[in-house]
Short mmCIF file of C-alpha atoms (C1' of nucleotides) in Angstrom, two decimals:
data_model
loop_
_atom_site.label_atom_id
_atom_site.label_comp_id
_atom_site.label_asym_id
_atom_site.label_seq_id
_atom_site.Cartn_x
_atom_site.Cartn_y
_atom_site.Cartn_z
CA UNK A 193 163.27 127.13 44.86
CA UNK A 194 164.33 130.64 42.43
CA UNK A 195 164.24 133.46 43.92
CA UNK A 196 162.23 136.26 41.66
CA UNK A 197 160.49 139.58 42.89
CA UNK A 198 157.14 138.23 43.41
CA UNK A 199 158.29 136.35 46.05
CA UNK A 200 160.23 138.42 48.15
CA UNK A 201 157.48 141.12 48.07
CA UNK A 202 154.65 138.32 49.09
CA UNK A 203 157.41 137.40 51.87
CA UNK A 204 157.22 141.67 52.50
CA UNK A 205 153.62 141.85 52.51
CA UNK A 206 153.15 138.76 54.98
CA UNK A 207 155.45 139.84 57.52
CA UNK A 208 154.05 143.53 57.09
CA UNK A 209 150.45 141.83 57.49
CA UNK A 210 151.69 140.25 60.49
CA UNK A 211 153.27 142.90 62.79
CA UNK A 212 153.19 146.13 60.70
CA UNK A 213 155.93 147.82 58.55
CA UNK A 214 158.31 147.86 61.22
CA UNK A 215 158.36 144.52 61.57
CA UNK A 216 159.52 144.56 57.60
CA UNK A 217 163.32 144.10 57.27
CA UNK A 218 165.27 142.95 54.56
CA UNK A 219 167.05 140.41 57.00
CA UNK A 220 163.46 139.06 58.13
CA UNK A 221 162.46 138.91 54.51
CA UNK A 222 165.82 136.93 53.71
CA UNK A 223 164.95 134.67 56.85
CA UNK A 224 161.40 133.71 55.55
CA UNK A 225 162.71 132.92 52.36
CA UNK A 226 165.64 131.08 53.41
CA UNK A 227 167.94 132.76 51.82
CA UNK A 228 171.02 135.13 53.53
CA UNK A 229 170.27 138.65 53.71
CA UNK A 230 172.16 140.21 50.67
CA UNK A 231 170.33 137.53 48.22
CA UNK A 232 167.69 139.93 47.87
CA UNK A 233 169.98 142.78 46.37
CA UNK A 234 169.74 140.98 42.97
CA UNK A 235 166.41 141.63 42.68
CA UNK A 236 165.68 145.09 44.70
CA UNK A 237 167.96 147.73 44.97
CA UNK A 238 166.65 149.41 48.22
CA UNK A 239 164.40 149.15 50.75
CA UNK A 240 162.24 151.66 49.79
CA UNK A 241 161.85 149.93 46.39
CA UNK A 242 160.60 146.95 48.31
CA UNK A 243 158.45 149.16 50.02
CA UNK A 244 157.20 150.62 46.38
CA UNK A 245 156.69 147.06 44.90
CA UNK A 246 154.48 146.35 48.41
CA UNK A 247 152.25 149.29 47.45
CA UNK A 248 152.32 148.35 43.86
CA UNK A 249 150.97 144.79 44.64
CA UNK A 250 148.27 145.66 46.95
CA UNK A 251 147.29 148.14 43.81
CA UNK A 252 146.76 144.88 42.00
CA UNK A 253 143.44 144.33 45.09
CA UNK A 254 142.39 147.82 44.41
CA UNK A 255 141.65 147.64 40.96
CA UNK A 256 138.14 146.29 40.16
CA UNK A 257 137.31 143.79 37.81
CA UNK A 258 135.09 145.29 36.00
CA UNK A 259 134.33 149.22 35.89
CA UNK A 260 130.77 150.12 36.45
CA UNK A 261 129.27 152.38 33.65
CA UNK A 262 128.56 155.27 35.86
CA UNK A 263 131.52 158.00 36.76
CA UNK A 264 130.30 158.41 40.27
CA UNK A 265 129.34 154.76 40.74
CA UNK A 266 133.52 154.10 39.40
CA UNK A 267 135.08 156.56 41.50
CA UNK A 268 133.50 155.75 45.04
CA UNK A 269 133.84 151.73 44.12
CA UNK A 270 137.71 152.67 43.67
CA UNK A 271 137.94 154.84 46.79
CA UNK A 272 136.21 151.76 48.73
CA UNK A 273 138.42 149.09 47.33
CA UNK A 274 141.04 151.57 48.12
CA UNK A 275 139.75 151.94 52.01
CA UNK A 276 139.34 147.95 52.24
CA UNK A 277 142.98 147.09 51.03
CA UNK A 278 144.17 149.32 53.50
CA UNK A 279 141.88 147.60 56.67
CA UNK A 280 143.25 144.06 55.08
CA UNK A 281 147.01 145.83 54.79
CA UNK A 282 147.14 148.81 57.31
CA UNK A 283 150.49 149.20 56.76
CA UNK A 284 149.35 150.88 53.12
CA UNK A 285 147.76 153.35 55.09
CA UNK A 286 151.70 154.88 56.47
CA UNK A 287 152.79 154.11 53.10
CA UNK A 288 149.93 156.04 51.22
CA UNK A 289 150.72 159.44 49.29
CA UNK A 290 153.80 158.84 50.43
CA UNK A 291 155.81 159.23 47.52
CA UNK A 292 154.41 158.84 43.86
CA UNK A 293 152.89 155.55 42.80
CA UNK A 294 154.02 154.84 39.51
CA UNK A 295 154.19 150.88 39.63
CA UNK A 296 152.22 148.70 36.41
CA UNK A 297 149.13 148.59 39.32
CA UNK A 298 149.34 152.14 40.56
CA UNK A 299 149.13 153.52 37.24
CA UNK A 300 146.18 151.32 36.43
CA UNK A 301 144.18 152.67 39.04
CA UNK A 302 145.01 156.23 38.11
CA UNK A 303 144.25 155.05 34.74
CA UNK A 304 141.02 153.30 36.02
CA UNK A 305 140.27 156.73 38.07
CA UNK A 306 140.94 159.18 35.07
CA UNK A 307 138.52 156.60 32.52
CA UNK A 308 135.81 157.56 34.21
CA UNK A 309 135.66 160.78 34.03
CA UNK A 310 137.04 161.05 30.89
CA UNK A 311 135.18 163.35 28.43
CA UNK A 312 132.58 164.86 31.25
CA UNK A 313 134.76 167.61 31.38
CA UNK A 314 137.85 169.55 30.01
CA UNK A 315 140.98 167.51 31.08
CA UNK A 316 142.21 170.09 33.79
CA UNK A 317 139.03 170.00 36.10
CA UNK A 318 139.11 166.54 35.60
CA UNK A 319 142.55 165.97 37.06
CA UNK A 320 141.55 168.62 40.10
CA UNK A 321 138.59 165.93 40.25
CA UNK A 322 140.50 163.10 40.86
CA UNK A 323 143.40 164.93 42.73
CA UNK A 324 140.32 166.17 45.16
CA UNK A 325 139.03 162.65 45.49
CA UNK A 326 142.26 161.04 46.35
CA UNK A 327 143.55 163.48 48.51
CA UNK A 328 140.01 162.74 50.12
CA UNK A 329 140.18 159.18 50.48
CA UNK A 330 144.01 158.82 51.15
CA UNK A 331 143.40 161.14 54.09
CA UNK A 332 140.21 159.45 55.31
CA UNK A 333 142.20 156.24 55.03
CA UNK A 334 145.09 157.42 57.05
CA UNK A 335 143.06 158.69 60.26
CA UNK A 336 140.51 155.73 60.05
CA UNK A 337 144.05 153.42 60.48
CA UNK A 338 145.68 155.99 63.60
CA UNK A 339 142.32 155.46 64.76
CA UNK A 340 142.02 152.34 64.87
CA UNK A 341 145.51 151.09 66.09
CA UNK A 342 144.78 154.07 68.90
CA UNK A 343 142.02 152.01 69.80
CA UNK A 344 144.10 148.55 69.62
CA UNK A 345 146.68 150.08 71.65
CA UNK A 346 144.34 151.21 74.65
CA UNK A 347 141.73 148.62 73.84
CA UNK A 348 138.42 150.64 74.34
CA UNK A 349 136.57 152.21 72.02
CA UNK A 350 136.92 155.66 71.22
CA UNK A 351 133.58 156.85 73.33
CA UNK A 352 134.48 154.54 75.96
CA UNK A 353 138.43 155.92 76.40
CA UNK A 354 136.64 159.72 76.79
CA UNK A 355 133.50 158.87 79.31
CA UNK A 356 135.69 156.76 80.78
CA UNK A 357 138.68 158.75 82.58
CA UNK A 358 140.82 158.49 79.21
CA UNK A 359 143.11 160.37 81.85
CA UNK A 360 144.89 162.61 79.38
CA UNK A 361 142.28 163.93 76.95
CA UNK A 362 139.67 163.95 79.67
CA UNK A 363 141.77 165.93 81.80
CA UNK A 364 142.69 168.62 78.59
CA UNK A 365 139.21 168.93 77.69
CA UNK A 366 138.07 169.45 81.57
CA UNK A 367 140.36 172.40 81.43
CA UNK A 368 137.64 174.44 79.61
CA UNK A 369 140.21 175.48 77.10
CA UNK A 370 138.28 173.34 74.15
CA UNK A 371 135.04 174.40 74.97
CA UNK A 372 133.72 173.08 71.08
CA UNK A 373 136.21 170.00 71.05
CA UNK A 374 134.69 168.70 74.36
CA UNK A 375 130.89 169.66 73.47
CA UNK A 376 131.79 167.68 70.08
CA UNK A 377 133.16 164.55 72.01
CA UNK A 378 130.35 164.26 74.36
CA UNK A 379 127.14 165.18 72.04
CA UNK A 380 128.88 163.54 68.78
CA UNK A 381 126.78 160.47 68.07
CA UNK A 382 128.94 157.79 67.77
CA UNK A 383 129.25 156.94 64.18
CA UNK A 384 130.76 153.86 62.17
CA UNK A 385 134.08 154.67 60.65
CA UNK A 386 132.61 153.32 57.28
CA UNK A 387 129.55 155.83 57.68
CA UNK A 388 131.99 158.62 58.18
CA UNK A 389 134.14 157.47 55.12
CA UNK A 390 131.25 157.26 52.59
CA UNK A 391 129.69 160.12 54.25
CA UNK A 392 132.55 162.23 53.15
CA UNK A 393 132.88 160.96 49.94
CA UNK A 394 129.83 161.52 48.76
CA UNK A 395 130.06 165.13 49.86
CA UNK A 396 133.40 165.18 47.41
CA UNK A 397 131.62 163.25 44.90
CA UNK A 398 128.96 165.55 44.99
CA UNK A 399 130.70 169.04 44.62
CA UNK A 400 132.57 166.97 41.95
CA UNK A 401 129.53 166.75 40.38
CA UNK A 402 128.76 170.23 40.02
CA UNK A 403 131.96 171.46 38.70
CA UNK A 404 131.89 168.85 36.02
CA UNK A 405 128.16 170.40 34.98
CA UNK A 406 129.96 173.63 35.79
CA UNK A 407 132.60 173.09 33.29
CA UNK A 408 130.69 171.52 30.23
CA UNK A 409 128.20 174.05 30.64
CA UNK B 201 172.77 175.02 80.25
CA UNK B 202 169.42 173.07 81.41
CA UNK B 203 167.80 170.77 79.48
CA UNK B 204 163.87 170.70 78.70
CA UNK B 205 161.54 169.08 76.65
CA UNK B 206 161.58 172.07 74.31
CA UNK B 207 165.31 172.37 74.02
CA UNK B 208 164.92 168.90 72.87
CA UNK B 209 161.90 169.31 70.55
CA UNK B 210 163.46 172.33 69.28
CA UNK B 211 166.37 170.78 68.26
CA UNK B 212 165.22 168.32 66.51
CA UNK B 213 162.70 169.79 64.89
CA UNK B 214 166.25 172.01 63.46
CA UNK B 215 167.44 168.53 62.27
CA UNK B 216 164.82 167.07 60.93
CA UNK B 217 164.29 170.58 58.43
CA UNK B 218 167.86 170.18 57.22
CA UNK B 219 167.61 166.33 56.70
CA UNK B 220 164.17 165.11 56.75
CA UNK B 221 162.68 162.91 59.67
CA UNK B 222 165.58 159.97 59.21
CA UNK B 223 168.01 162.71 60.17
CA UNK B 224 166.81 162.77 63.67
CA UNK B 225 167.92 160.42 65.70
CA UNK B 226 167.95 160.17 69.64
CA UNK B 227 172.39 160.61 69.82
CA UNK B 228 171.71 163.28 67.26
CA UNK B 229 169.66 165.31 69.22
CA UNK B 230 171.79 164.41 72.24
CA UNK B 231 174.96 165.65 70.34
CA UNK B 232 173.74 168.64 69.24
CA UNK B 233 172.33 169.59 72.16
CA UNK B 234 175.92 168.37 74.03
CA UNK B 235 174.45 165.56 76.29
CA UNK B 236 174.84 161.59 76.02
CA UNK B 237 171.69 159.68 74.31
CA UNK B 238 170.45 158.64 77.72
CA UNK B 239 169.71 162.27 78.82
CA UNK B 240 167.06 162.85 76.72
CA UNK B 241 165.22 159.66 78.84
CA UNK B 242 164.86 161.91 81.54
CA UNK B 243 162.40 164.17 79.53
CA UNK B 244 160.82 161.68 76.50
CA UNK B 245 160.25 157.91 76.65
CA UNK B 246 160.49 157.23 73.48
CA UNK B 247 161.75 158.27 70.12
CA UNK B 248 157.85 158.26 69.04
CA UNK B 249 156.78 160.27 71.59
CA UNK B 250 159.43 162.88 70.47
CA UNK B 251 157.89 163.16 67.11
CA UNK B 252 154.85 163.21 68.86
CA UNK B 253 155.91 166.17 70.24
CA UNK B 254 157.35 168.30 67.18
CA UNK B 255 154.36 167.44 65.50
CA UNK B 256 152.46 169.20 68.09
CA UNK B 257 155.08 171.75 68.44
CA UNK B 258 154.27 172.71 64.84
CA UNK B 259 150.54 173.09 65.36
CA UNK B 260 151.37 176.13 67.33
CA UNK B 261 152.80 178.12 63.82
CA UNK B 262 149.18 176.70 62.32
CA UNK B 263 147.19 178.27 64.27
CA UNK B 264 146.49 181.93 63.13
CA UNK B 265 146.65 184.73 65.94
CA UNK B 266 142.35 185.66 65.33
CA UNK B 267 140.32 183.76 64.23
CA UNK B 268 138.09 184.79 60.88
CA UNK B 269 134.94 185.64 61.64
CA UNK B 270 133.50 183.57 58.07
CA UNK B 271 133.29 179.58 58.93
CA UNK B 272 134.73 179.62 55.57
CA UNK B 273 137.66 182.06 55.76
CA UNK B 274 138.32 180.51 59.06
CA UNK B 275 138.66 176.90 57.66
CA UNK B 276 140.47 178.07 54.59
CA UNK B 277 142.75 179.54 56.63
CA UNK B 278 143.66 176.78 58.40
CA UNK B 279 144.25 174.76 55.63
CA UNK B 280 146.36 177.20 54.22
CA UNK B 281 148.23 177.22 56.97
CA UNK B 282 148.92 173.81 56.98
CA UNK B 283 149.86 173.68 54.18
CA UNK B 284 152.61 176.77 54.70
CA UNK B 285 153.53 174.85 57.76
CA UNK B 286 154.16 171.80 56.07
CA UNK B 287 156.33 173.30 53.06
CA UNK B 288 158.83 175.13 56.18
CA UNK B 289 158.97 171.48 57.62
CA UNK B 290 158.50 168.88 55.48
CA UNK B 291 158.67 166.53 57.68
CA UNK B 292 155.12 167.22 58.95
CA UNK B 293 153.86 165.44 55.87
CA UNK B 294 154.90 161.96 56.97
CA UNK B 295 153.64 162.54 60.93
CA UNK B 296 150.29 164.15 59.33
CA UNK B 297 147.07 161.68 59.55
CA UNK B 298 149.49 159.27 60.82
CA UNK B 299 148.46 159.38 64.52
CA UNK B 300 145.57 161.04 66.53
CA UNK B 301 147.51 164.27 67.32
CA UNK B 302 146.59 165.19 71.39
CA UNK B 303 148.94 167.97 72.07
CA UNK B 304 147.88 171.12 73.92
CA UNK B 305 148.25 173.26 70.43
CA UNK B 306 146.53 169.95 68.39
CA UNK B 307 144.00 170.29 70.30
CA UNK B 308 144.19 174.00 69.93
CA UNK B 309 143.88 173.84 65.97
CA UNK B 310 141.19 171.51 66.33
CA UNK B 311 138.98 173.45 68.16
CA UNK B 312 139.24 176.34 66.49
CA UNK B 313 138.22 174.16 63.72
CA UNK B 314 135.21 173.57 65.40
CA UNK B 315 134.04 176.61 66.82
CA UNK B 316 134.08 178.08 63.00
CA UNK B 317 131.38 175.60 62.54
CA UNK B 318 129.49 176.00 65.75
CA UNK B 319 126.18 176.34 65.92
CA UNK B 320 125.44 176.52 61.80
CA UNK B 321 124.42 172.89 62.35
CA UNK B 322 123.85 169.85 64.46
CA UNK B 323 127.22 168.56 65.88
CA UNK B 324 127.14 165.54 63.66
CA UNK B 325 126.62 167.41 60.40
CA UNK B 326 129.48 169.67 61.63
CA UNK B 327 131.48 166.61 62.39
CA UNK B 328 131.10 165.16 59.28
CA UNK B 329 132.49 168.48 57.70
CA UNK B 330 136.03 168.92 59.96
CA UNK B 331 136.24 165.07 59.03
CA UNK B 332 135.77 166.00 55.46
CA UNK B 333 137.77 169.02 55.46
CA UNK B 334 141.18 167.81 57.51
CA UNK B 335 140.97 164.15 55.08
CA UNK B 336 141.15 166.68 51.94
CA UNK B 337 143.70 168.74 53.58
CA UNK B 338 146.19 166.11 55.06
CA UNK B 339 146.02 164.06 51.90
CA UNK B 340 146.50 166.73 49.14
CA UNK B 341 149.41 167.84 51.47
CA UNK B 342 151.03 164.99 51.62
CA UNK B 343 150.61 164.55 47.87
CA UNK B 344 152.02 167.66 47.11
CA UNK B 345 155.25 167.15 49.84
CA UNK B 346 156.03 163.36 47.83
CA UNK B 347 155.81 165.29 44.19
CA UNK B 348 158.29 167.97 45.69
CA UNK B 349 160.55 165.50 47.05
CA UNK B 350 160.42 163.48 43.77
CA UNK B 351 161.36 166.90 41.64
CA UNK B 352 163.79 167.65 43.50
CA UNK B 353 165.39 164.24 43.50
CA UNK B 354 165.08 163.96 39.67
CA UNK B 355 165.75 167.70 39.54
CA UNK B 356 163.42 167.96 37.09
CA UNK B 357 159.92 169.96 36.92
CA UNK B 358 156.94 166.98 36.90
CA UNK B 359 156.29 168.34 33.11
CA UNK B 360 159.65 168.30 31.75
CA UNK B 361 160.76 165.09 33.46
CA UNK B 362 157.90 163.15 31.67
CA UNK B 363 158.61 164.94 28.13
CA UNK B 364 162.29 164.49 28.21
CA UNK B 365 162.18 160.84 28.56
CA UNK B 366 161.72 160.65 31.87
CA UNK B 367 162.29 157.14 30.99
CA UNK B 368 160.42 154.92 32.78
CA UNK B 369 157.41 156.82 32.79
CA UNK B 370 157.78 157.41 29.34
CA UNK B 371 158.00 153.89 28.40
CA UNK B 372 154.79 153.49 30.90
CA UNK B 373 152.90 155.63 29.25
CA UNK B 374 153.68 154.35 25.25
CA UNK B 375 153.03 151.18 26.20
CA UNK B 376 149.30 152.26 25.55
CA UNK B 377 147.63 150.80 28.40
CA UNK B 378 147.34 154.03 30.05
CA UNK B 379 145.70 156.13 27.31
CA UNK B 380 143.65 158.14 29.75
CA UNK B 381 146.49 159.33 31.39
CA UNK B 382 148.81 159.76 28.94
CA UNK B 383 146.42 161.98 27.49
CA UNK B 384 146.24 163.90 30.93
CA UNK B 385 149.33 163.97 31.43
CA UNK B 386 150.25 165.43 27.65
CA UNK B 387 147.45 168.05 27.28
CA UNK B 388 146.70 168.73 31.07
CA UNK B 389 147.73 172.42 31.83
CA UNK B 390 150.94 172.97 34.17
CA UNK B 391 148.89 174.23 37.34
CA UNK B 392 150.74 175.18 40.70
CA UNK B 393 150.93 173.11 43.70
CA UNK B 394 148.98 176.53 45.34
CA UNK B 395 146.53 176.40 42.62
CA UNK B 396 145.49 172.59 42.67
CA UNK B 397 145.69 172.93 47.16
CA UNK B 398 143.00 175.82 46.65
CA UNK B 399 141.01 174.40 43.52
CA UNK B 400 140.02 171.24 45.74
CA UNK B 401 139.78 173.02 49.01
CA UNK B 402 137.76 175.44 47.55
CA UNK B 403 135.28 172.67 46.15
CA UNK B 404 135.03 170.76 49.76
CA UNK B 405 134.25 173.84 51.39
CA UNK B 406 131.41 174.42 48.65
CA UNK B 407 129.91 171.14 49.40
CA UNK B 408 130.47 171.89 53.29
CA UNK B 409 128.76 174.39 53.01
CA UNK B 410 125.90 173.22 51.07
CA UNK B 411 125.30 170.73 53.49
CA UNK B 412 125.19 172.66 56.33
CA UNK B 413 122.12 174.46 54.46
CA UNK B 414 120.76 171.03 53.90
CA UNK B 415 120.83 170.50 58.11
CA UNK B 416 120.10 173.59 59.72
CA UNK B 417 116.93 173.60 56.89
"C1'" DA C 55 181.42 159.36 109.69
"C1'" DT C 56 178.93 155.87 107.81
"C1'" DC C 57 175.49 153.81 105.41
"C1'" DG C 58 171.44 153.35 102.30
"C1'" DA C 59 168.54 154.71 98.79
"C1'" DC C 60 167.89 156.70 94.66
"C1'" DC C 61 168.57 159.02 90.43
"C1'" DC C 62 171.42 159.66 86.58
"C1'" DT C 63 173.78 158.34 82.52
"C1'" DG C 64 177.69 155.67 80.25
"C1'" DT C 65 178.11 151.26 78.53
"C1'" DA C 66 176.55 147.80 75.94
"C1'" DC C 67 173.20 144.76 73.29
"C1'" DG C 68 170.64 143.25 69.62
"C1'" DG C 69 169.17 144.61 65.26
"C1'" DC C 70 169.26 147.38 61.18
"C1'" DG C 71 170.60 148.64 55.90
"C1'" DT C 72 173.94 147.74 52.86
"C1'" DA C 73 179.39 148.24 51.13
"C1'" DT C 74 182.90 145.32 50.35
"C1'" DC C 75 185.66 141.71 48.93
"C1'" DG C 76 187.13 136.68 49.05
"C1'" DC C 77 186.00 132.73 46.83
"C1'" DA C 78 183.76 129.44 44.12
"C1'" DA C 79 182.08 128.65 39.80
"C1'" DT C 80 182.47 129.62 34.97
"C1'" DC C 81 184.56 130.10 30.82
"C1'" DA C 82 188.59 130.88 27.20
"C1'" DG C 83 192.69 129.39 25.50
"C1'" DT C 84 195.78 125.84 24.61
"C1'" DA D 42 191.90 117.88 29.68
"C1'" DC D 43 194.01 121.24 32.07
"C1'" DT D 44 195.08 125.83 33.42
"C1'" DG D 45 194.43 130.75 34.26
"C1'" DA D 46 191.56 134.72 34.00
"C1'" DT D 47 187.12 136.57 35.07
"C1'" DT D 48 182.95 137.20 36.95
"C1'" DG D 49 179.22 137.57 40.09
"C1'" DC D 50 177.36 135.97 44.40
"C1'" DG D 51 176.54 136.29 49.14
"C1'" DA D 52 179.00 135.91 53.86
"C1'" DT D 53 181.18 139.00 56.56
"C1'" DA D 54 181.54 143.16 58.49
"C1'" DC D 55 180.77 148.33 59.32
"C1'" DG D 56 178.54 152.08 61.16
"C1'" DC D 57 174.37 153.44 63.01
"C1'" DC D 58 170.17 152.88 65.45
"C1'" DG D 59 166.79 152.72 69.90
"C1'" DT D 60 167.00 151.83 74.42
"C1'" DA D 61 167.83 148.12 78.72
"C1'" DC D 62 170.48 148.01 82.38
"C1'" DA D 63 173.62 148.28 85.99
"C1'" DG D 64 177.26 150.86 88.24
"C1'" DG D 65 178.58 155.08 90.23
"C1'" DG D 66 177.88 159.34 92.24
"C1'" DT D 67 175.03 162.11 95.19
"C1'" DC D 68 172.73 163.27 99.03
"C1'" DG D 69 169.84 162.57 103.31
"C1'" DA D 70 169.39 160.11 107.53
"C1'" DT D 71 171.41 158.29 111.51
#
DNA sequence: ATCGACCCTGTACGGCGTATCGCAATCAGT
DNA sequence: ACTGATTGCGATACGCCGTACAGGGTCGAT
């Protein structure tokens, strides 16, 4: 069986899938492919390019099939697909913003991102549009994953861990010292992490909205 | 000399601002601090729970001496200082989002987060808005850390490195899939990091704000 | 003075990324 | 066909990592 790139980044991706990015080493990689460790230097240089190829692949999920007609309509299916890769791959989530995307599937989705906005507005408030709306979503992405492996790792819910002697935050918020945090944890209605996400985003996509009208105005 | 948990945090937060986060390692802090590894056991339990604790460490630089009376010069501020915080330590920008951050001064920023919003809507609605506002802030930080990190390692300004033949990007970009962002990227104006952090920041707090209107009406 | 319990920390283990270099396979020259 | 030079592959090995563990040193009780 040839070893090529595709394969040693699906072998990547799997084992990432499986136990997380830690669990990703080149020697592991080798060992699922059943090859010796230094096989893979032909065809990555580094393991942060294998890490780059990772995040270019799962690029490949993000990018719908078809664009919708409708800016707002593109941009929030893109942050979306963008949220779900990362629940299917949460190791995207630490690898994020990271450093620049500039793989063939990255650059399609900036691409993708830029398309639909293109001509609503002059071209410099429509990059500050799409910078806004990714820093958004990779943000929202990132604490929606802490949160959620918090969760795995205690195995309550988030409400539950508080109420419920969570010894160490219920004992820093007891101390009267977060007066706002602790009303905020104990009146907040408990709220789905996909409500909060789109919530959000249509807040960006909405103050989007008025600077485009702003700036063609 | 004694050893303490801060003599510990503060020297690796020293190592990890001369060499980024993979310069700190457990015998590194141990050396410098003239101990064996093993010491430090006797005041962290893990290497995790060391970052943990610069991360937190940090927080205490972000939060600002008095607090604005303005909800929105109050949250600005905080973002800004973030932001400053995160260009002294770069570091922060790969902890950042990646963990629910508990610390004493954590918890510290975060409430004064939310007591600038208290009371100018119901806790959900505010909620929604520190969600909003910390996604924007962590994710255009961490943007801008990766595009400093990739300057510097090209040694090249963004602008220049994609004229002069930055080559693979370059090549990208004449390809002609990508005509929506080579066309951003060849007629966008050159805009500071500063600029772009306020720009979007300044457009999330407009549609904060606009929704707190919306609930308190 | 002797012993026991406990804390402290040096030693050591398993695993990591990847530099290096010996060797097998290939190819050129006769 | 046979030899010698050359190349490129991947096994071996190096230096570093986080931290388990056990042995030693300390100190209190008898």
């Amino acid at each position: 069986m040839p070893l090529d790139r595709e394969r040693i980044v699906a072998a990547a991706i799997a084992l990432a899938d499986e136990g997380g990015l830690e669990a990703v080493s080149l020697r592991k990689v080798a060992a699922r492919l059943e090859v010796g460790p230094m096989r893979l230097y032909g065809y990555i240089s580094t393991k942060e390019e294998l890490f780059d190829l990772m995040v270019d692949e799962v690029h490949a999920e993000i990018l719908p099939e078809e664009r919708p007609g409708e800016w707002r309509e593109a941009l929030g299916l893109l942050a979306h697909r963008t949220r779900l890769a990362a629940l299917r791959h949460e190791w995207l989530a630490d690898l994020l913003g990271g450093r620049p995307s500039l793989g063939p599937n990255a650059l399609a989705v900036g691409e993708a991102t830029l398309a639909a906005l293109d001509g609503l507005a002059d071209i410099d408030t429509v990059m500050r549009a799409v910078e806004t709306v990714n820093a958004y979503s990779t943000g929202a992405i990132r604490r929606e994953i802490a949160n959620v492996r918090a969760e795995r790792a205690t195995g309550l819910s988030k409400r539950d861990w508080q109420r419920a002697s969570g010894p160490y935050l219920t004992r820093m918020l007891a101390t009267g010292r977060y007066p706002a945090l602790a009303k905020a944890v104990y009146d907040g209605t408990e709220v789905t992490a996909e409500e909060s996400f789109a919530t959000g985003l249509n807040w960006v996509l909405d103050t989007v909205a008025a600077n485009l009208d702003r700036s063609s105005a």
